């Protein structure tokens, strides 16, 4: 499988602001934040998207979700609330095909869904 951007981030070849890491997951700030807190959580092992991760390694999906919660805790937004988003393929705007959870919060978040106009 060819290398992707997030594999390079995990290896430290692309600089990133790392928030948390453990044996199976890696969390770092999004370069173009969409909210005051915007952190990406990726499994170290590459799967293309959420469905492939869920089918291929359910324990690893659970690890990603646990790390999303840990990130919320570290960022001080467990009580105020946060959103976890997995963009999947074209209509969702997925641009990096190494599955990742966006953890968003730190302020009230808007509605989301279809674009107007
Ligand atoms: P997607 O659109 O695939 O759901 O999310 C990819 C995310 O990766 C985007 O929110 C984008 O801002 C972020 N991103 C793209 N390139 C980089 C990078 O080099 N470093 C970091 N930290 N984030 C990136």
Coordinates of C-alpha atoms and ligand atoms in Angstrom, one line a residue:
X1 CA 0.0 0.0 0.0
X2 CA 1.5 3.4 -0.9
X3 CA 2.4 5.8 1.8
X4 CA 0.0 8.6 2.8
X5 CA 0.4 12.0 4.5
X6 CA -0.7 10.8 7.9
X7 CA 1.8 7.9 7.9
X8 CA 4.5 10.6 7.4
X9 CA 3.0 12.7 10.3
X10 CA 3.1 9.6 12.6
X11 CA 6.7 8.9 11.7
X12 CA 7.6 12.6 12.5
X13 CA 8.6 13.3 8.8
X14 CA 5.9 16.0 8.6
X15 CA 5.8 18.3 11.6
X16 CA 2.7 18.2 13.7
X17 CA 1.4 19.5 17.1
X18 CA 1.0 16.2 18.8
X19 CA -1.7 16.1 21.5
X20 CA -1.6 12.4 22.5
X21 CA -0.2 9.1 21.4
X22 CA -0.2 5.5 22.5
X23 CA 0.6 2.1 21.1
X24 CA -2.2 2.1 18.5
X25 CA -3.3 5.7 18.0
X26 CA -1.9 9.1 17.3
X27 CA -3.6 12.5 17.8
X28 CA -2.5 15.9 16.5
X29 CA -4.0 19.4 15.8
X30 CA -5.5 20.0 12.4
X31 CA -3.5 22.4 10.3
X32 CA -6.7 24.3 9.3
X33 CA -8.8 24.3 12.5
X34 CA -12.6 24.5 12.0
X35 CA -13.2 25.2 15.8
X36 CA -11.2 26.3 18.8
X37 CA -10.3 22.7 19.4
X38 CA -9.8 20.6 16.3
X39 CA -7.7 17.5 16.7
X40 CA -7.3 14.5 14.3
X41 CA -7.1 11.0 15.8
X42 CA -5.6 8.3 13.5
X43 CA -4.9 4.7 14.0
X44 CA -1.2 4.0 13.5
X45 CA -2.2 1.1 11.2
X46 CA -3.7 2.4 8.0
X47 CA -7.2 1.8 6.9
X48 CA -8.8 3.8 4.1
X49 CA -12.0 4.8 5.8
X50 CA -14.3 4.1 8.8
X51 CA -16.0 1.2 7.1
X52 CA -12.7 -0.6 6.4
X53 CA -11.5 0.0 9.9
X54 CA -14.7 -1.3 11.4
X55 CA -14.6 -4.4 9.3
X56 CA -10.9 -5.0 9.6
X57 CA -10.1 -4.3 13.2
X58 CA -13.0 -3.4 15.5
X59 CA -10.7 -3.2 18.5
X60 CA -8.6 -0.6 16.8
X61 CA -11.8 1.5 16.0
X62 CA -12.6 1.3 19.7
X63 CA -9.1 2.5 20.5
X64 CA -9.6 5.5 18.1
X65 CA -12.9 6.4 19.9
X66 CA -11.2 6.0 23.3
X67 CA -8.4 8.4 22.2
X68 CA -11.0 10.9 20.9
X69 CA -12.4 10.9 24.5
X70 CA -8.9 11.2 26.0
X71 CA -8.2 14.2 23.7
X72 CA -11.4 15.9 24.8
X73 CA -10.3 15.3 28.4
X74 CA -6.8 16.8 27.7
X75 CA -8.3 19.8 25.9
X76 CA -10.7 20.5 28.8
X77 CA -13.9 20.0 26.7
X78 CA -15.3 16.8 28.2
X79 CA -18.0 18.7 30.1
X80 CA -18.8 21.4 27.5
X81 CA -19.2 18.8 24.8
X82 CA -17.5 17.9 21.5
X83 CA -18.2 16.4 18.1
X84 CA -16.4 13.4 16.5
X85 CA -16.6 13.2 12.7
X86 CA -15.3 10.7 10.3
X87 CA -15.6 12.1 6.7
X88 CA -16.0 9.2 4.3
X89 CA -15.4 9.6 0.6
X90 CA -16.2 12.3 -1.9
X91 CA -19.5 13.8 -0.8
X92 CA -18.2 14.1 2.8
X93 CA -15.1 15.8 1.5
X94 CA -12.6 13.2 2.7
X95 CA -9.2 14.3 1.4
X96 CA -6.7 12.0 3.3
X97 CA -7.4 8.3 2.8
X98 CA -6.0 7.2 6.1
X99 CA -9.0 7.0 8.4
X100 CA -9.2 9.8 11.0
X101 CA -11.6 11.1 13.5
X102 CA -12.0 14.9 13.7
X103 CA -12.5 16.0 17.4
X104 CA -14.1 19.4 17.4
X105 CA -15.2 21.6 20.3
X106 CA -14.1 24.4 22.6
X107 CA -17.1 26.6 21.5
X108 CA -20.7 26.1 20.4
X109 CA -20.6 24.2 17.0
X110 CA -23.0 25.1 14.2
X111 CA -25.3 22.7 12.4
X112 CA -23.8 20.6 9.7
X113 CA -25.1 18.9 6.6
X114 CA -25.8 19.9 3.0
X115 CA -24.2 23.1 1.8
X116 CA -26.6 25.9 0.8
X117 CA -26.3 27.4 -2.6
Ligands
LIG1 P1 -10.7 15.1 5.7 O1 -11.0 16.2 4.8 O2 -9.9 14.0 4.9 O3 -11.7 14.5 6.6 O4 -9.6 15.7 6.7 C1 -8.3 15.9 6.4 C2 -7.8 17.0 7.4 O5 -6.4 17.0 7.4 C3 -8.3 18.4 7.0 O6 -9.1 18.9 8.0 C4 -6.9 19.1 6.8 O7 -7.0 20.5 7.3 C5 -6.0 18.3 7.6 N1 -4.6 18.3 7.1 C6 -4.2 18.2 5.8 N2 -2.9 18.3 5.7 C7 -2.4 18.4 6.9 C8 -1.1 18.5 7.5 O8 -0.1 18.4 6.8 N3 -1.0 18.6 8.8 C9 -2.1 18.6 9.7 N4 -1.9 18.7 11.0 N5 -3.4 18.5 9.2 C10 -3.5 18.4 7.8

